[in-house]
PDB file of C-alpha atoms in Angstrom:
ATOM      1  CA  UNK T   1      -6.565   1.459  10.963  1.00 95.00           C
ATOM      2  CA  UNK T   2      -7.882  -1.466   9.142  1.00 97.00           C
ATOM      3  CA  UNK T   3      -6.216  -4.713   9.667  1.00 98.00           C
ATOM      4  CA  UNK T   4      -6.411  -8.372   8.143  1.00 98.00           C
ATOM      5  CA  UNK T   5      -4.993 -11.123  10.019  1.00 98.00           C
ATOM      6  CA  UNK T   6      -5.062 -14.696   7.944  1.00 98.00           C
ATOM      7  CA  UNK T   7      -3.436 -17.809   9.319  1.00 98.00           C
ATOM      8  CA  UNK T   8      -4.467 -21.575   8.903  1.00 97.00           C
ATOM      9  CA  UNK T   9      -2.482 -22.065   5.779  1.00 97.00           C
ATOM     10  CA  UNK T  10       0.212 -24.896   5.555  1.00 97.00           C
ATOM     11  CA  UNK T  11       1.599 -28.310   3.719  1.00 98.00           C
ATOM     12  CA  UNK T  12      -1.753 -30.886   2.975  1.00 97.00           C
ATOM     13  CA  UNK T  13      -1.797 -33.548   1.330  1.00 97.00           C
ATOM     14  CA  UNK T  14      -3.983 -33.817  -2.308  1.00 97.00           C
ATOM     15  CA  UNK T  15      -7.744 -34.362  -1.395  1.00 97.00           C
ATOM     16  CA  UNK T  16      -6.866 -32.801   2.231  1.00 97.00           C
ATOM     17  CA  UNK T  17      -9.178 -29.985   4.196  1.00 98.00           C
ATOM     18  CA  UNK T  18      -8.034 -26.998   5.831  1.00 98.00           C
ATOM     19  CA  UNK T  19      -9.620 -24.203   7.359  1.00 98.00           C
ATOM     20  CA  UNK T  20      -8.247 -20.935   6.435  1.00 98.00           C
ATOM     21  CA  UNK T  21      -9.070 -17.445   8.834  1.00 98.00           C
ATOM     22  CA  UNK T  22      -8.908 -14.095   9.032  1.00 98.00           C
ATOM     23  CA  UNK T  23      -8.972 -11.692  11.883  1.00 98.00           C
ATOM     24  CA  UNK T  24     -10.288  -8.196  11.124  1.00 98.00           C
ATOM     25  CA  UNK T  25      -9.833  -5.336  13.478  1.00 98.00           C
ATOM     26  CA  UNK T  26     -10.415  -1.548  12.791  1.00 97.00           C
ATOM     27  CA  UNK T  27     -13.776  -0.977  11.031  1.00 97.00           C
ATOM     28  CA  UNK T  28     -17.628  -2.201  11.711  1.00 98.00           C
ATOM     29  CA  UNK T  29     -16.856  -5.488  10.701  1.00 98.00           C
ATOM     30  CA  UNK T  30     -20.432  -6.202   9.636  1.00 97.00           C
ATOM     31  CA  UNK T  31     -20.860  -3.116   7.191  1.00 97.00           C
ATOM     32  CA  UNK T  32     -18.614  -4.830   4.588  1.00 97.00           C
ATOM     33  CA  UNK T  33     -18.416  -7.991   2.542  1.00 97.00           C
ATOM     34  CA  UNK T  34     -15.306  -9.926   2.923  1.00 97.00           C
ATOM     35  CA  UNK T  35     -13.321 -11.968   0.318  1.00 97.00           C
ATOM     36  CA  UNK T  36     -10.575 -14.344  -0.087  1.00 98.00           C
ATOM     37  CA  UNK T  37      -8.364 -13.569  -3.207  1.00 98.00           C
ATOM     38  CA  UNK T  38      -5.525 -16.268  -4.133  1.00 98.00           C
ATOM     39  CA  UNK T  39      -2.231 -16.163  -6.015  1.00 98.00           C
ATOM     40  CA  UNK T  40      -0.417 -19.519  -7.359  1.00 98.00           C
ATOM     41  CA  UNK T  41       3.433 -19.218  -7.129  1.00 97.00           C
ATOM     42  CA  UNK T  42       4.635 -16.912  -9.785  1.00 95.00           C
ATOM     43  CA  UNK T  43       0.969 -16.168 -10.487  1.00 97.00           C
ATOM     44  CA  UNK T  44      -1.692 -13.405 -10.984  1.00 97.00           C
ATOM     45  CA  UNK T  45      -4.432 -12.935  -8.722  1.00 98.00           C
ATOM     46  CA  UNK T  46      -7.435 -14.909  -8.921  1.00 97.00           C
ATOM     47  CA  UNK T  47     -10.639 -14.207  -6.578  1.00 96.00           C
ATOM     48  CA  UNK T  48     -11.974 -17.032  -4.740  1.00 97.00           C
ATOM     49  CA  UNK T  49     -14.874 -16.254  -2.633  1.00 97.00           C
ATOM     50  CA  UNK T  50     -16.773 -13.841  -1.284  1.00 97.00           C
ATOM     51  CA  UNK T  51     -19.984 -13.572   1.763  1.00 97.00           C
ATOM     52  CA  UNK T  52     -22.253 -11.010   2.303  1.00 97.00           C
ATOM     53  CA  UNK T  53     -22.003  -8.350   5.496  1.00 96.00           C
ATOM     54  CA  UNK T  54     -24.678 -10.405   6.849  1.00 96.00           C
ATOM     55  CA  UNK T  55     -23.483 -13.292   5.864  1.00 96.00           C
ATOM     56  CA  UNK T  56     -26.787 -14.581   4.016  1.00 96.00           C
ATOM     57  CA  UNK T  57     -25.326 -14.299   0.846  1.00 96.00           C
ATOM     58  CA  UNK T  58     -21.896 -16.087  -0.466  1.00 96.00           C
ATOM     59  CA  UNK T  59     -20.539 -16.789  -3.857  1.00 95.00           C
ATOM     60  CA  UNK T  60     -17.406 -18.727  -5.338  1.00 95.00           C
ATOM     61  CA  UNK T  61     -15.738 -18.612  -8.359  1.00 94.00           C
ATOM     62  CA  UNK T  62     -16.007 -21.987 -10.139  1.00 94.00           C
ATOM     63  CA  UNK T  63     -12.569 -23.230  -9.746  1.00 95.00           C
ATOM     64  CA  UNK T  64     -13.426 -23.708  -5.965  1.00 97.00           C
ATOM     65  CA  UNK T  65     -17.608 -23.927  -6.242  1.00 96.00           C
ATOM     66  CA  UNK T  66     -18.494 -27.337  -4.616  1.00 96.00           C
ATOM     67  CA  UNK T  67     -14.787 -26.948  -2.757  1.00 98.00           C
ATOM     68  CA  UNK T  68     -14.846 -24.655  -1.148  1.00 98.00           C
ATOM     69  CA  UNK T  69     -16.914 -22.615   1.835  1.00 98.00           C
ATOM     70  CA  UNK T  70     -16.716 -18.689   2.979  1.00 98.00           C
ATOM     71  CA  UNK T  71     -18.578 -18.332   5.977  1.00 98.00           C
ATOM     72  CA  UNK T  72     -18.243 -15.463   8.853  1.00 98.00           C
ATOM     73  CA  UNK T  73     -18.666 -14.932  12.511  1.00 98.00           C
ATOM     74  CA  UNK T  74     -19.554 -11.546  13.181  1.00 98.00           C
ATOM     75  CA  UNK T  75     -19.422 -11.565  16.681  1.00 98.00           C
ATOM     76  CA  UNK T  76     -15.203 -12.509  16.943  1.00 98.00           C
ATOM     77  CA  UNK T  77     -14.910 -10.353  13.385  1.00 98.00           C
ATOM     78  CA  UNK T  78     -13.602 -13.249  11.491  1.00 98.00           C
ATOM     79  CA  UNK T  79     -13.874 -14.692   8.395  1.00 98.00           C
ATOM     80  CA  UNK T  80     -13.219 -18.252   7.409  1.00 98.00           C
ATOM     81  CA  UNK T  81     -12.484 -20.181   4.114  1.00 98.00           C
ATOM     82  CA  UNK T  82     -13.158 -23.717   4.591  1.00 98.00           C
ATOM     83  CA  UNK T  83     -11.784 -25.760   1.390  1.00 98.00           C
ATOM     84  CA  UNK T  84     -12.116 -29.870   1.050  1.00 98.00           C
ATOM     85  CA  UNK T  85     -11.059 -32.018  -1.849  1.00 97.00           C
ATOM     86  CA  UNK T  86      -7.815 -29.867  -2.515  1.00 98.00           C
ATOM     87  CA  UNK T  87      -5.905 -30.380  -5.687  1.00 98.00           C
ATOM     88  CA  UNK T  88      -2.161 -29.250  -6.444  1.00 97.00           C
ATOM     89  CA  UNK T  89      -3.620 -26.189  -8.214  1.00 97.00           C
ATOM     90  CA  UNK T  90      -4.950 -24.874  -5.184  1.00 98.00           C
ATOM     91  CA  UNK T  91      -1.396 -23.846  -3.919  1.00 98.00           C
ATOM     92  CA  UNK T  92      -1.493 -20.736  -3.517  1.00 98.00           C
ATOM     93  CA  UNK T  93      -1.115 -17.508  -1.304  1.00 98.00           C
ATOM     94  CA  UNK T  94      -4.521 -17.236   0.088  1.00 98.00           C
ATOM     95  CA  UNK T  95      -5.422 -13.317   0.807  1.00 98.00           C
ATOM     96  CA  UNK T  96      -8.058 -11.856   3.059  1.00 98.00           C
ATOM     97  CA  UNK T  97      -9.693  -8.624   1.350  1.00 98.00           C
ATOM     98  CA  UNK T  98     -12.563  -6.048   2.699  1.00 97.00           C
ATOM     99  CA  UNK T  99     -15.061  -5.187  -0.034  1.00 95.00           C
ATOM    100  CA  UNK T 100     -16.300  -1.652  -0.433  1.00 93.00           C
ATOM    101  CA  UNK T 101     -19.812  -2.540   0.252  1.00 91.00           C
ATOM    102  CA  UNK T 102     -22.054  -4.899   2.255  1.00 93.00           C
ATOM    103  CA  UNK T 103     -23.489  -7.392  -0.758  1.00 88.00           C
ATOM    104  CA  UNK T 104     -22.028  -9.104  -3.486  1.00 89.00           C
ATOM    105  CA  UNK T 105     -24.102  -8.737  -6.209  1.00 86.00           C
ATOM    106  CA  UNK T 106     -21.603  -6.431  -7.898  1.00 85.00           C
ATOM    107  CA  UNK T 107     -18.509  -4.837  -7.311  1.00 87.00           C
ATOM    108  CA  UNK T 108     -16.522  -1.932  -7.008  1.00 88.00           C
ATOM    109  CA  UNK T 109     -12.620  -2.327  -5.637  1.00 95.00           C
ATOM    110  CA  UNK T 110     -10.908  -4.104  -2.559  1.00 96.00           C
ATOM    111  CA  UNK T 111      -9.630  -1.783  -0.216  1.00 95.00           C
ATOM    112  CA  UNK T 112      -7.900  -3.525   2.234  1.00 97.00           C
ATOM    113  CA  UNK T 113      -6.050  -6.919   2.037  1.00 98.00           C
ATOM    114  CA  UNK T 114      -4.158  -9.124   4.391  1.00 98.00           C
ATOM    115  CA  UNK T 115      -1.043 -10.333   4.351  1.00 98.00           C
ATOM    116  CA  UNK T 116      -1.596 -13.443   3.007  1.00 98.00           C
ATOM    117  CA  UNK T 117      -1.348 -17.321   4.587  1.00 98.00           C
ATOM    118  CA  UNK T 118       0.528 -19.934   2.273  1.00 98.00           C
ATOM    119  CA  UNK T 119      -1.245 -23.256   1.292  1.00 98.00           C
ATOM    120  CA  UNK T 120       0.952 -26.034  -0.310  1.00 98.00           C
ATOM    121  CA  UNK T 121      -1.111 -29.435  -1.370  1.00 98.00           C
ATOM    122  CA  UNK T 122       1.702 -31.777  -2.027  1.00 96.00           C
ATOM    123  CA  UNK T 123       2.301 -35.704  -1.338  1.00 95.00           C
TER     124      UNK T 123
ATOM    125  CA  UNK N   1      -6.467 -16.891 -19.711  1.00 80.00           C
ATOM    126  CA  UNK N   2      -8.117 -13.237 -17.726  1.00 89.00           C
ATOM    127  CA  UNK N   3     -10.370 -11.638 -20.215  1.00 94.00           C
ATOM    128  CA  UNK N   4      -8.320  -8.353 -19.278  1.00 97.00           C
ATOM    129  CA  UNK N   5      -5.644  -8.377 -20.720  1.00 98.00           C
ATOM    130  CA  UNK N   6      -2.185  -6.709 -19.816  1.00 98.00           C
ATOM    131  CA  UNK N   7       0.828  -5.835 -21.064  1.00 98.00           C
ATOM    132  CA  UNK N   8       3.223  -8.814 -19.223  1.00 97.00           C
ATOM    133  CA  UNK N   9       6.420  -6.111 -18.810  1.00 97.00           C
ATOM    134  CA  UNK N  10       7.125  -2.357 -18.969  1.00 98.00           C
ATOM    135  CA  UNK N  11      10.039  -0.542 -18.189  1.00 97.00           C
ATOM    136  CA  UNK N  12      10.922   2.733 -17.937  1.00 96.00           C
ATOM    137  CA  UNK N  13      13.990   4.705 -16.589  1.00 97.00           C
ATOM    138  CA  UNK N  14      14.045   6.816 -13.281  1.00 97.00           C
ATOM    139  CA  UNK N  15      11.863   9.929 -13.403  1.00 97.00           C
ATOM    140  CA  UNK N  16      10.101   9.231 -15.960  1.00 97.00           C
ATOM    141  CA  UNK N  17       6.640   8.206 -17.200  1.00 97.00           C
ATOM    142  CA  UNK N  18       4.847   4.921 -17.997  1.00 98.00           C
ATOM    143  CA  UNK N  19       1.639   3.967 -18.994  1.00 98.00           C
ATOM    144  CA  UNK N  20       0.217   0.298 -18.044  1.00 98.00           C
ATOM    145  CA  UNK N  21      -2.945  -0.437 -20.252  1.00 98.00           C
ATOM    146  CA  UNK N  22      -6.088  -2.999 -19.440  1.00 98.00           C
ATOM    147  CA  UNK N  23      -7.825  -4.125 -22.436  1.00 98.00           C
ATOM    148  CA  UNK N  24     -11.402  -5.747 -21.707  1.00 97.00           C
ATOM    149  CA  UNK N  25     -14.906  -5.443 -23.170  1.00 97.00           C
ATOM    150  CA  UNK N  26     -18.531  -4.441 -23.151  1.00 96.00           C
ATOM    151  CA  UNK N  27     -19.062  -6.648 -20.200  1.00 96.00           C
ATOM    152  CA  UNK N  28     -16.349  -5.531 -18.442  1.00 96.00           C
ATOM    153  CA  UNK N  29     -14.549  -2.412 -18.776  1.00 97.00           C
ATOM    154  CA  UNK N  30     -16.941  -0.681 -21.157  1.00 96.00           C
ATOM    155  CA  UNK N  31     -20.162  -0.754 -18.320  1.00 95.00           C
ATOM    156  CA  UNK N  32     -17.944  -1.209 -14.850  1.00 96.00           C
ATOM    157  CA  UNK N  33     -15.676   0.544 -12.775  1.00 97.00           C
ATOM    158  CA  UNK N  34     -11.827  -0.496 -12.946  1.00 98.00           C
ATOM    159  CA  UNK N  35      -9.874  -0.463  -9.893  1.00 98.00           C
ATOM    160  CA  UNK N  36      -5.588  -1.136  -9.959  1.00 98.00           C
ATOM    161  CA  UNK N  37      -3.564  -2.682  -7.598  1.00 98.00           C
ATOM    162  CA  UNK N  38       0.045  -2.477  -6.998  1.00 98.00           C
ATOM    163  CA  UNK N  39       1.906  -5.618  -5.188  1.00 98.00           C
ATOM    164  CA  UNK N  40       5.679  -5.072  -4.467  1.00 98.00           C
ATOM    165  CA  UNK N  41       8.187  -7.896  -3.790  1.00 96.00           C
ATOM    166  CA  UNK N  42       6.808 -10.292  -1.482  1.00 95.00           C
ATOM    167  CA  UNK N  43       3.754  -8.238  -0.423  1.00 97.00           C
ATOM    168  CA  UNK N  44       0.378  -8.582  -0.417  1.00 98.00           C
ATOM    169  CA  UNK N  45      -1.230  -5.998  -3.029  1.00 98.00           C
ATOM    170  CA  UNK N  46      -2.693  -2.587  -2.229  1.00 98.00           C
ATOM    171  CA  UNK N  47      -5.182  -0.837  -3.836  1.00 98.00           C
ATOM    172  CA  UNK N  48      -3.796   2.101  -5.916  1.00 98.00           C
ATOM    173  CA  UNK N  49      -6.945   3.579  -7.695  1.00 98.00           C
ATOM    174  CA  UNK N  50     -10.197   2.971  -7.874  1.00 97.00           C
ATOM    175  CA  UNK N  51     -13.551   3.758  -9.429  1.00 97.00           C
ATOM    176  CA  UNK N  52     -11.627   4.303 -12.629  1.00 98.00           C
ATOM    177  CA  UNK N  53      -9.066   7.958 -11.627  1.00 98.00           C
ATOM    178  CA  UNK N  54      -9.665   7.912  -7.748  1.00 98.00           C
ATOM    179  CA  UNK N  55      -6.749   7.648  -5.710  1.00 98.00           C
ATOM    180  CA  UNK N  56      -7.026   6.377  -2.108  1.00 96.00           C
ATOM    181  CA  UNK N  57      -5.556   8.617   1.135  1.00 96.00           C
ATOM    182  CA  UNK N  58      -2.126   7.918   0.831  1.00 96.00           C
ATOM    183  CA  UNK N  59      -1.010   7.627  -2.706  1.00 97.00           C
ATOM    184  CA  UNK N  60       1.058   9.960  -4.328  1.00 97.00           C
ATOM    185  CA  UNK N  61      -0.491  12.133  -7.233  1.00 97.00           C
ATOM    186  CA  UNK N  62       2.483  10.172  -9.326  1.00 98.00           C
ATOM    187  CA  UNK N  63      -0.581   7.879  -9.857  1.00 98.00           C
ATOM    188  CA  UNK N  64      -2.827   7.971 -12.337  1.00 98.00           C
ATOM    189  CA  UNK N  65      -6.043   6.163 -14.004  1.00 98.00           C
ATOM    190  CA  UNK N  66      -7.651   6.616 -16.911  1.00 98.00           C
ATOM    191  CA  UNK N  67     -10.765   4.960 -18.974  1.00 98.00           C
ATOM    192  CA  UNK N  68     -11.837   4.786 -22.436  1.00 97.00           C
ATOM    193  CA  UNK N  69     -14.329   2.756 -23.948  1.00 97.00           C
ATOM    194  CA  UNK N  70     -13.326  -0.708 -23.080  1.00 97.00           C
ATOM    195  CA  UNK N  71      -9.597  -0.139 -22.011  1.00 98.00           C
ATOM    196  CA  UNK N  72      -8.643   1.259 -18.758  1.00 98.00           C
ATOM    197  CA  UNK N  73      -4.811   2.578 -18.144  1.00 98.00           C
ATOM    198  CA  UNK N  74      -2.540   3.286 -15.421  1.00 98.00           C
ATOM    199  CA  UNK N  75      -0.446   6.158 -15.485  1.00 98.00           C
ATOM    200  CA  UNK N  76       2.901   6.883 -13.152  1.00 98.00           C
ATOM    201  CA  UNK N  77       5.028   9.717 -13.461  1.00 98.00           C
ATOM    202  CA  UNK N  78       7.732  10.593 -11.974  1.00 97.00           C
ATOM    203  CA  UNK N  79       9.099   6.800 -11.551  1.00 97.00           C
ATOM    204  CA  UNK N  80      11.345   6.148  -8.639  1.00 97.00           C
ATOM    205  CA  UNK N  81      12.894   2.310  -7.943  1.00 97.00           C
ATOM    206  CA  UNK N  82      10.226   1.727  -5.470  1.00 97.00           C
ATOM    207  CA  UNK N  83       7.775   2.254  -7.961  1.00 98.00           C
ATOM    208  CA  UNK N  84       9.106  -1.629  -9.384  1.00 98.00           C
ATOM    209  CA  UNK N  85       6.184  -3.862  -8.592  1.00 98.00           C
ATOM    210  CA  UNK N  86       3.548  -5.488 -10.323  1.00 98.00           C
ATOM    211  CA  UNK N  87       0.446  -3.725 -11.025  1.00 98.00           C
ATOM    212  CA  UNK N  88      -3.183  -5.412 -11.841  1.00 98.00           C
ATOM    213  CA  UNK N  89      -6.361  -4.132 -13.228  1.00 98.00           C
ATOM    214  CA  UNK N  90      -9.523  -5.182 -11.925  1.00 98.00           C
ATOM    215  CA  UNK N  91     -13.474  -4.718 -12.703  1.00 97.00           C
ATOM    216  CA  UNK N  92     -16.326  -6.821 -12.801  1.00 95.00           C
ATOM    217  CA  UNK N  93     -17.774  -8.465 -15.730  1.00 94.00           C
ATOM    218  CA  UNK N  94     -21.106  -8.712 -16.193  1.00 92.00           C
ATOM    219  CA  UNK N  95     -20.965 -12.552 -18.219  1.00 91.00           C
ATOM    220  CA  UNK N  96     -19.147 -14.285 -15.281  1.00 88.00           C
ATOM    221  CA  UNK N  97     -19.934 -16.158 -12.494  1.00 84.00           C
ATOM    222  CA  UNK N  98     -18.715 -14.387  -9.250  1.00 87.00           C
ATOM    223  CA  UNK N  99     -17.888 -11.257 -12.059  1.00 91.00           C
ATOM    224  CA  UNK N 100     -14.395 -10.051  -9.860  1.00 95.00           C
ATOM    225  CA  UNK N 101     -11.776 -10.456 -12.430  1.00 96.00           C
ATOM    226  CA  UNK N 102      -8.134  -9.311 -12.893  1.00 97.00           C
ATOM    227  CA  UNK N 103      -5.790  -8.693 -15.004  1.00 98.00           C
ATOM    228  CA  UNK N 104      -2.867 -10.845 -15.619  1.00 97.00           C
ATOM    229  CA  UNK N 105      -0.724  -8.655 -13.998  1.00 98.00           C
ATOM    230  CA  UNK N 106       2.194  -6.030 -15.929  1.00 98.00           C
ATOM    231  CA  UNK N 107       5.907  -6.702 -14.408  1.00 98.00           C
ATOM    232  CA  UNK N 108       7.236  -2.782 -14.103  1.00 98.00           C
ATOM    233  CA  UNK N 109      10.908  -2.503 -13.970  1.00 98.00           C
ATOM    234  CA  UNK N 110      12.705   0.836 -13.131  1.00 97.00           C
TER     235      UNK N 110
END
């Protein structure tokens, strides 16, 4: 059974860092590309980043590019969103999700997700 | 502002049917594949169908999805209580950078 484990999330103050993870368990953890989807309170969902099975290969959407970092250790099977410079609009539920396939140069579905770790930037 | 767009509320009585529709384009919908997601109460969301009518191990035949040109739709029949959630549409589009998008999201109340 697939399972996402994020933690790291918390209260920061605006222009703060935090480093987000996520502990995967039940598949070959370096078959898939990994992703971290958010959701503001009352929100939709909005993807965020995503890296490469490899990790060679990353890409942000451009609300975070320049923010934020995905980057992955393969050998613990855990994923990491580092963010600087955070803003009020990056509160948010931040969710791990497994990609379908090993690159990111398209896409096809999320098939697993976590269970979400809540970031507040507030003074 | 998602370039899907979605219908922000449905409802629907017990046992019956709704239909949840995803409008998009040429660079989306029309050339991709469109996946939905269903998110209950204070849950994280779980994939429901994807590659436009597949349904994951798991999920009742109740669910349903469709595509047409550039619209995709979600059908559920048989509509119980727990069925009240909110339900996105998802695909990639072809014009944007990091191309995951979603819909805004359709409120379904039972």
């Amino acid at each position: 059974e697939v399972q996402l484990l994020e933690s790291g999330g918390g209260l920061i103050q605006p222009g703060g860092s935090l480093r987000l993870s996520c502990a995967a368990s039940g598949f070959t953890f370096s078959d898939y590309a990994m992703n971290w989807v958010r959701q503001a309170p009352g929100k939709g969902l909005e993807w965020v980043s995503i890296i490469s099975g490899s990790g060679g290969s990353t890409d942000d959407a451009d609300s975070v590019k320049g923010r934020f970092t995905i980057s992955r250790d393969n050998s613990k099977n855990m994923v990491f969103l580092h963010m600087n410079s955070l803003g009020a609009e990056d509160t948010a539920v931040y969710y791990c999700a497994k990609d379908r396939v090993n690159y990111i140069s398209s896409w096809y579905y999320f098939d697993n997700w976590g269970q979400g770790t809540l970031v507040t930037v507030s003074s | 502002q998602s370039v899907l767009t979605q219908p922000p509320s449905v409802s629907a009585a017990t046992g019956q049917k709704v239909t949840i529709s995803c409008s998009g384009s040429s660079s989306n919908i029309g050339n991709n594949y469109v996946s939905w997601y269903q998110q209950l109460p204070g849950t994280a969301p779980k994939l429901l169908i994807y590659d436009n009518d597949k349904r994951p191990s798991g999920i009742p035949a109740r669910f349903s999805g469709s595509k047409s040109g550039t619209s995709a739709s979600l059908g559920i029949t048989g509509l119980q209580t727990g069925d009240e959630a909110d339900y996105y549409c998802a695909t990639w589009d072809n014009t944007l950078s990091g191309g995951r998008v979603f819909g805004g999201g359709t409120k379904l109340t039972v």
